Structures are given as C-alpha cells and as structure tokens.
Amino acid sequence: MSLPHAILTALLERPSSGLELTRRFDKSIGYFWSATHQQIYRELGKLEAEGHIRALPSEQPARGQKKAYEVLPAGRAELARWAAASQDPKPYRDSLFLRLRAAAVVGTEGIEADLRRHLELRRGLLAEYEEIEKRDFPPGKDSPQDRLQHLILRAGIDLETFWTRWLTHALEEFAELPDQSR
C-alpha cells in the first residue's frame, strides 16, 4: 500500500481538505496506514501535478482558505489499477521480536516491563476497535462498502486479539525463566 493510494481512497469516499484528511487518517485509515500532516500535503501536491486530483473551486478567495480536493477520472483509474494488482505479502518486521532475540544473548533487562506495556497498549486498542464495531457496524448494516470496511476492522480486532494472547504467553514464559537469565 502507498500513501497516494490511501489518499485517493479517502478522497473517493469524501472530497476533503488536507486538514480534514489528516483528521480522517487519525480516526480511521491511520489505524492501518499512518501519515503525518506534512506527508499528506506533499502527496496532495504530487497527485494534483499528476492529474489524479484537483482542488475544488472555492467560493471565496483561496488565500488563507483550505482547499478541498476531489479525485479525477485518472486518479480513479490509478486506484482501480492498484487495487486490482496482485501483491505478495511483505516480510513481517517488528523490533520487539528482534529485541527478544537480542535479549537471549545479552540479557533480558527491561524487556519484561516493555512486554507488559505492549500488552496494555494492545488491550486498549482491542477495546477501541470493539467499541468502533459496536458503534459503526450494527446488525443489518451490510452494504458492500459497509461489509468491506467491517472486514478491515475485523482484521484489526483479530490481530489485537492475537497480540494480547501472544504477549500474555510471552509474559508467562518470562515468569518461568531462571532469575539469572532475567
């Protein structure tokens, strides 16, 4: 996935300004594809230069006004091309796993506390996702768009469920390590 495609997706869902996109990334898309305000504005400029989006006409002078953008046919075609293209899974990289591997040879000081911190963060995110599911996907909300968006949310719920289980298991393993290895 790339940021330009995430922006095209968001703009097809609803024309928005850069600030509105940043807020939407913070509230939804950012759960699985994050971007800073600066990155979003940089990509908006590139997408506009490539003819994929355009700034909507403003009713007032543009100076100091936020520009709202919409996707042009070329942008929709690019997004459709990208969405239909085959992609291999990316190798998984997580510094926590690398730190655990390093701890096996240099000692585990600080790791257990960080595992506990990660567990609490993951539990919080899981609770947040479950609340979003209750709020945004009641029974009967089953348009194709709703079903696909719910599918993405379910992936987040399932991943956080995995992480809370794995971190709980990792902490159980730590409890069984001999004191000298901790």
PDB file of C-alpha atoms in Angstrom:
ATOM      1  CA  MET A   1       0.000   0.000   0.000  1.00  0.00           C
ATOM      2  CA  SER A   2       1.164   3.511  -0.584  1.00  0.00           C
ATOM      3  CA  LEU A   3       0.179   6.851   0.779  1.00  0.00           C
ATOM      4  CA  PRO A   4      -1.045   8.191  -2.580  1.00  0.00           C
ATOM      5  CA  HIS A   5      -3.458   5.262  -2.859  1.00  0.00           C
ATOM      6  CA  ALA A   6      -4.658   5.761   0.708  1.00  0.00           C
ATOM      7  CA  ILE A   7      -5.327   9.429  -0.089  1.00  0.00           C
ATOM      8  CA  LEU A   8      -7.154   8.577  -3.323  1.00  0.00           C
ATOM      9  CA  THR A   9      -9.308   6.108  -1.386  1.00  0.00           C
ATOM     10  CA  ALA A  10     -10.135   8.695   1.273  1.00  0.00           C
ATOM     11  CA  LEU A  11     -10.961  11.357  -1.325  1.00  0.00           C
ATOM     12  CA  LEU A  12     -13.224   8.996  -3.260  1.00  0.00           C
ATOM     13  CA  GLU A  13     -15.072   8.308  -0.022  1.00  0.00           C
ATOM     14  CA  ARG A  14     -15.467  12.068   0.519  1.00  0.00           C
ATOM     15  CA  PRO A  15     -13.762  15.142  -1.026  1.00  0.00           C
ATOM     16  CA  SER A  16     -11.687  16.740   1.721  1.00  0.00           C
ATOM     17  CA  SER A  17      -9.058  19.332   2.528  1.00  0.00           C
ATOM     18  CA  GLY A  18      -5.588  18.348   3.676  1.00  0.00           C
ATOM     19  CA  LEU A  19      -6.538  19.121   7.273  1.00  0.00           C
ATOM     20  CA  GLU A  20      -9.699  17.022   7.004  1.00  0.00           C
ATOM     21  CA  LEU A  21      -7.652  14.161   5.515  1.00  0.00           C
ATOM     22  CA  THR A  22      -5.219  14.372   8.428  1.00  0.00           C
ATOM     23  CA  ARG A  23      -8.124  14.130  10.878  1.00  0.00           C
ATOM     24  CA  ARG A  24      -9.611  11.192   8.977  1.00  0.00           C
ATOM     25  CA  PHE A  25      -6.244   9.428   8.979  1.00  0.00           C
ATOM     26  CA  ASP A  26      -6.073   9.932  12.744  1.00  0.00           C
ATOM     27  CA  LYS A  27      -9.553   8.449  13.230  1.00  0.00           C
ATOM     28  CA  SER A  28      -9.780   5.584  10.749  1.00  0.00           C
ATOM     29  CA  ILE A  29      -7.276   4.999   7.964  1.00  0.00           C
ATOM     30  CA  GLY A  30      -4.444   5.713  10.384  1.00  0.00           C
ATOM     31  CA  TYR A  31      -5.201   2.516  12.267  1.00  0.00           C
ATOM     32  CA  PHE A  32      -3.602   0.612   9.395  1.00  0.00           C
ATOM     33  CA  TRP A  33      -1.796   3.270   7.313  1.00  0.00           C
ATOM     34  CA  SER A  34      -0.464   6.323   9.114  1.00  0.00           C
ATOM     35  CA  ALA A  35       0.765   9.603   7.674  1.00  0.00           C
ATOM     36  CA  THR A  36       1.786  12.968   9.036  1.00  0.00           C
ATOM     37  CA  HIS A  37       0.148  16.247   8.064  1.00  0.00           C
ATOM     38  CA  GLN A  38       3.270  17.150   6.033  1.00  0.00           C
ATOM     39  CA  GLN A  39       3.286  13.817   4.180  1.00  0.00           C
ATOM     40  CA  ILE A  40      -0.376  14.220   3.254  1.00  0.00           C
ATOM     41  CA  TYR A  41       0.132  17.761   1.903  1.00  0.00           C
ATOM     42  CA  ARG A  42       3.231  16.679  -0.054  1.00  0.00           C
ATOM     43  CA  GLU A  43       1.279  13.805  -1.638  1.00  0.00           C
ATOM     44  CA  LEU A  44      -1.700  16.050  -2.416  1.00  0.00           C
ATOM     45  CA  GLY A  45       0.640  18.280  -4.410  1.00  0.00           C
ATOM     46  CA  LYS A  46       2.080  15.312  -6.305  1.00  0.00           C
ATOM     47  CA  LEU A  47      -1.348  13.822  -7.009  1.00  0.00           C
ATOM     48  CA  GLU A  48      -2.564  17.176  -8.294  1.00  0.00           C
ATOM     49  CA  ALA A  49       0.521  17.598 -10.515  1.00  0.00           C
ATOM     50  CA  GLU A  50      -0.050  14.084 -11.936  1.00  0.00           C
ATOM     51  CA  GLY A  51      -3.660  14.934 -12.805  1.00  0.00           C
ATOM     52  CA  HIS A  52      -5.139  12.430 -10.325  1.00  0.00           C
ATOM     53  CA  ILE A  53      -6.918  15.007  -8.173  1.00  0.00           C
ATOM     54  CA  ARG A  54      -7.928  18.639  -8.374  1.00  0.00           C
ATOM     55  CA  ALA A  55      -8.710  21.349  -5.888  1.00  0.00           C
ATOM     56  CA  LEU A  56     -12.412  22.108  -5.811  1.00  0.00           C
ATOM     57  CA  PRO A  57     -13.359  25.651  -6.805  1.00  0.00           C
ATOM     58  CA  SER A  58     -13.623  27.908  -3.775  1.00  0.00           C
ATOM     59  CA  GLU A  59     -16.473  30.345  -3.215  1.00  0.00           C
ATOM     60  CA  GLN A  60     -14.065  32.784  -1.562  1.00  0.00           C
ATOM     61  CA  PRO A  61     -10.528  33.893  -2.443  1.00  0.00           C
ATOM     62  CA  ALA A  62      -8.090  30.996  -1.962  1.00  0.00           C
ATOM     63  CA  ARG A  63      -5.572  32.927   0.146  1.00  0.00           C
ATOM     64  CA  GLY A  64      -5.775  31.520   3.662  1.00  0.00           C
ATOM     65  CA  GLN A  65      -8.658  29.209   2.744  1.00  0.00           C
ATOM     66  CA  LYS A  66      -8.298  25.481   2.946  1.00  0.00           C
ATOM     67  CA  LYS A  67      -8.521  23.728  -0.405  1.00  0.00           C
ATOM     68  CA  ALA A  68     -10.768  20.723  -0.733  1.00  0.00           C
ATOM     69  CA  TYR A  69      -9.756  18.070  -3.257  1.00  0.00           C
ATOM     70  CA  GLU A  70     -11.629  15.575  -5.370  1.00  0.00           C
ATOM     71  CA  VAL A  71     -10.440  12.618  -7.414  1.00  0.00           C
ATOM     72  CA  LEU A  72     -10.359  12.954 -11.201  1.00  0.00           C
ATOM     73  CA  PRO A  73     -11.012  10.052 -13.606  1.00  0.00           C
ATOM     74  CA  ALA A  74      -7.251   9.432 -13.950  1.00  0.00           C
ATOM     75  CA  GLY A  75      -6.972   9.107 -10.174  1.00  0.00           C
ATOM     76  CA  ARG A  76      -9.901   6.701 -10.011  1.00  0.00           C
ATOM     77  CA  ALA A  77      -8.318   4.633 -12.806  1.00  0.00           C
ATOM     78  CA  GLU A  78      -4.970   4.561 -10.991  1.00  0.00           C
ATOM     79  CA  LEU A  79      -6.630   3.471  -7.749  1.00  0.00           C
ATOM     80  CA  ALA A  80      -8.624   0.760  -9.551  1.00  0.00           C
ATOM     81  CA  ARG A  81      -5.437  -0.469 -11.273  1.00  0.00           C
ATOM     82  CA  TRP A  82      -3.552  -0.587  -7.983  1.00  0.00           C
ATOM     83  CA  ALA A  83      -6.409  -2.254  -6.073  1.00  0.00           C
ATOM     84  CA  ALA A  84      -6.705  -4.991  -8.704  1.00  0.00           C
ATOM     85  CA  ALA A  85      -2.957  -5.660  -8.929  1.00  0.00           C
ATOM     86  CA  SER A  86      -1.503  -8.720  -7.247  1.00  0.00           C
ATOM     87  CA  GLN A  87       0.899  -8.110  -4.365  1.00  0.00           C
ATOM     88  CA  ASP A  88       2.942 -10.571  -2.367  1.00  0.00           C
ATOM     89  CA  PRO A  89       2.794 -10.367   1.426  1.00  0.00           C
ATOM     90  CA  LYS A  90       5.550  -8.233   2.899  1.00  0.00           C
ATOM     91  CA  PRO A  91       8.015  -9.829   5.310  1.00  0.00           C
ATOM     92  CA  TYR A  92       6.974  -9.016   8.851  1.00  0.00           C
ATOM     93  CA  ARG A  93       9.336  -6.740  10.758  1.00  0.00           C
ATOM     94  CA  ASP A  94       8.910  -5.925  14.427  1.00  0.00           C
ATOM     95  CA  SER A  95      11.637  -4.553  16.655  1.00  0.00           C
ATOM     96  CA  LEU A  96      10.091  -6.299  19.675  1.00  0.00           C
ATOM     97  CA  PHE A  97      10.926  -9.690  18.135  1.00  0.00           C
ATOM     98  CA  LEU A  98      14.451  -8.549  17.333  1.00  0.00           C
ATOM     99  CA  ARG A  99      14.864  -7.202  20.881  1.00  0.00           C
ATOM    100  CA  LEU A 100      13.714 -10.560  22.310  1.00  0.00           C
ATOM    101  CA  ARG A 101      16.265 -12.335  20.112  1.00  0.00           C
ATOM    102  CA  ALA A 102      18.972  -9.937  21.304  1.00  0.00           C
ATOM    103  CA  ALA A 103      17.875 -10.410  24.929  1.00  0.00           C
ATOM    104  CA  ALA A 104      18.529 -14.127  24.564  1.00  0.00           C
ATOM    105  CA  VAL A 105      22.228 -13.339  24.232  1.00  0.00           C
ATOM    106  CA  VAL A 106      22.721 -10.095  26.192  1.00  0.00           C
ATOM    107  CA  GLY A 107      20.156 -10.431  28.982  1.00  0.00           C
ATOM    108  CA  THR A 108      16.525  -9.514  29.373  1.00  0.00           C
ATOM    109  CA  GLU A 109      16.746  -6.367  31.474  1.00  0.00           C
ATOM    110  CA  GLY A 110      13.820  -4.077  30.667  1.00  0.00           C
ATOM    111  CA  ILE A 111      12.149  -6.479  28.261  1.00  0.00           C
ATOM    112  CA  GLU A 112       9.549  -7.870  30.662  1.00  0.00           C
ATOM    113  CA  ALA A 113       8.359  -4.394  31.616  1.00  0.00           C
ATOM    114  CA  ASP A 114       8.095  -3.466  27.959  1.00  0.00           C
ATOM    115  CA  LEU A 115       6.117  -6.628  27.213  1.00  0.00           C
ATOM    116  CA  ARG A 116       3.671  -5.579  29.936  1.00  0.00           C
ATOM    117  CA  ARG A 117       3.465  -2.085  28.433  1.00  0.00           C
ATOM    118  CA  HIS A 118       2.818  -3.550  24.975  1.00  0.00           C
ATOM    119  CA  LEU A 119       0.122  -5.807  26.416  1.00  0.00           C
ATOM    120  CA  GLU A 120      -1.710  -2.860  27.961  1.00  0.00           C
ATOM    121  CA  LEU A 121      -1.442  -0.854  24.733  1.00  0.00           C
ATOM    122  CA  ARG A 122      -2.765  -3.797  22.696  1.00  0.00           C
ATOM    123  CA  ARG A 123      -5.635  -4.364  25.138  1.00  0.00           C
ATOM    124  CA  GLY A 124      -6.556  -0.697  24.837  1.00  0.00           C
ATOM    125  CA  LEU A 125      -6.510  -0.834  21.057  1.00  0.00           C
ATOM    126  CA  LEU A 126      -8.575  -4.028  21.065  1.00  0.00           C
ATOM    127  CA  ALA A 127     -11.179  -2.355  23.292  1.00  0.00           C
ATOM    128  CA  GLU A 128     -11.211   0.681  21.000  1.00  0.00           C
ATOM    129  CA  TYR A 129     -11.735  -1.490  17.899  1.00  0.00           C
ATOM    130  CA  GLU A 130     -14.517  -3.419  19.606  1.00  0.00           C
ATOM    131  CA  GLU A 131     -16.224  -0.151  20.544  1.00  0.00           C
ATOM    132  CA  ILE A 132     -15.961   1.059  16.936  1.00  0.00           C
ATOM    133  CA  GLU A 133     -17.501  -2.221  15.803  1.00  0.00           C
ATOM    134  CA  LYS A 134     -20.466  -1.802  18.172  1.00  0.00           C
ATOM    135  CA  ARG A 135     -20.956   1.822  17.167  1.00  0.00           C
ATOM    136  CA  ASP A 136     -20.387   1.651  13.407  1.00  0.00           C
ATOM    137  CA  PHE A 137     -21.458  -1.861  12.401  1.00  0.00           C
ATOM    138  CA  PRO A 138     -24.786  -2.774  13.999  1.00  0.00           C
ATOM    139  CA  PRO A 139     -26.652  -5.839  12.697  1.00  0.00           C
ATOM    140  CA  GLY A 140     -28.198  -5.203   9.306  1.00  0.00           C
ATOM    141  CA  LYS A 141     -25.584  -2.721   8.122  1.00  0.00           C
ATOM    142  CA  ASP A 142     -24.484  -4.784   5.153  1.00  0.00           C
ATOM    143  CA  SER A 143     -23.967  -2.704   2.026  1.00  0.00           C
ATOM    144  CA  PRO A 144     -20.880  -3.835   0.075  1.00  0.00           C
ATOM    145  CA  GLN A 145     -18.921  -0.804   1.338  1.00  0.00           C
ATOM    146  CA  ASP A 146     -20.004  -1.467   4.950  1.00  0.00           C
ATOM    147  CA  ARG A 147     -19.096  -5.150   4.680  1.00  0.00           C
ATOM    148  CA  LEU A 148     -15.608  -4.427   3.323  1.00  0.00           C
ATOM    149  CA  GLN A 149     -14.943  -1.727   5.916  1.00  0.00           C
ATOM    150  CA  HIS A 150     -16.158  -4.084   8.643  1.00  0.00           C
ATOM    151  CA  LEU A 151     -13.840  -6.766   7.258  1.00  0.00           C
ATOM    152  CA  ILE A 152     -10.889  -4.396   7.718  1.00  0.00           C
ATOM    153  CA  LEU A 153     -11.971  -3.627  11.266  1.00  0.00           C
ATOM    154  CA  ARG A 154     -12.340  -7.367  11.998  1.00  0.00           C
ATOM    155  CA  ALA A 155      -8.745  -7.831  10.829  1.00  0.00           C
ATOM    156  CA  GLY A 156      -7.687  -5.239  13.398  1.00  0.00           C
ATOM    157  CA  ILE A 157      -9.732  -6.952  16.118  1.00  0.00           C
ATOM    158  CA  ASP A 158      -8.293 -10.349  15.209  1.00  0.00           C
ATOM    159  CA  LEU A 159      -4.719  -9.005  15.137  1.00  0.00           C
ATOM    160  CA  GLU A 160      -5.073  -7.304  18.515  1.00  0.00           C
ATOM    161  CA  THR A 161      -6.635 -10.489  19.912  1.00  0.00           C
ATOM    162  CA  PHE A 162      -3.599 -12.400  18.639  1.00  0.00           C
ATOM    163  CA  TRP A 163      -1.198  -9.855  20.159  1.00  0.00           C
ATOM    164  CA  THR A 164      -2.878  -9.865  23.571  1.00  0.00           C
ATOM    165  CA  ARG A 165      -2.747 -13.675  23.638  1.00  0.00           C
ATOM    166  CA  TRP A 166       0.853 -13.815  22.440  1.00  0.00           C
ATOM    167  CA  LEU A 167       2.038 -11.142  24.891  1.00  0.00           C
ATOM    168  CA  THR A 168       0.234 -12.920  27.738  1.00  0.00           C
ATOM    169  CA  HIS A 169       2.008 -16.140  26.746  1.00  0.00           C
ATOM    170  CA  ALA A 170       5.369 -14.323  26.475  1.00  0.00           C
ATOM    171  CA  LEU A 171       4.940 -12.934  29.996  1.00  0.00           C
ATOM    172  CA  GLU A 172       4.114 -16.434  31.261  1.00  0.00           C
ATOM    173  CA  GLU A 173       7.363 -17.651  29.684  1.00  0.00           C
ATOM    174  CA  PHE A 174       9.277 -14.822  31.358  1.00  0.00           C
ATOM    175  CA  ALA A 175       7.831 -15.851  34.733  1.00  0.00           C
ATOM    176  CA  GLU A 176       9.360 -19.306  34.242  1.00  0.00           C
ATOM    177  CA  LEU A 177      12.876 -18.097  33.311  1.00  0.00           C
ATOM    178  CA  PRO A 178      15.583 -18.644  35.912  1.00  0.00           C
ATOM    179  CA  ASP A 179      16.389 -15.409  37.778  1.00  0.00           C
ATOM    180  CA  GLN A 180      19.969 -15.230  36.442  1.00  0.00           C
ATOM    181  CA  SER A 181      18.740 -15.080  32.845  1.00  0.00           C
ATOM    182  CA  ARG A 182      16.376 -12.165  33.626  1.00  0.00           C
TER     183      ARG A 182
END
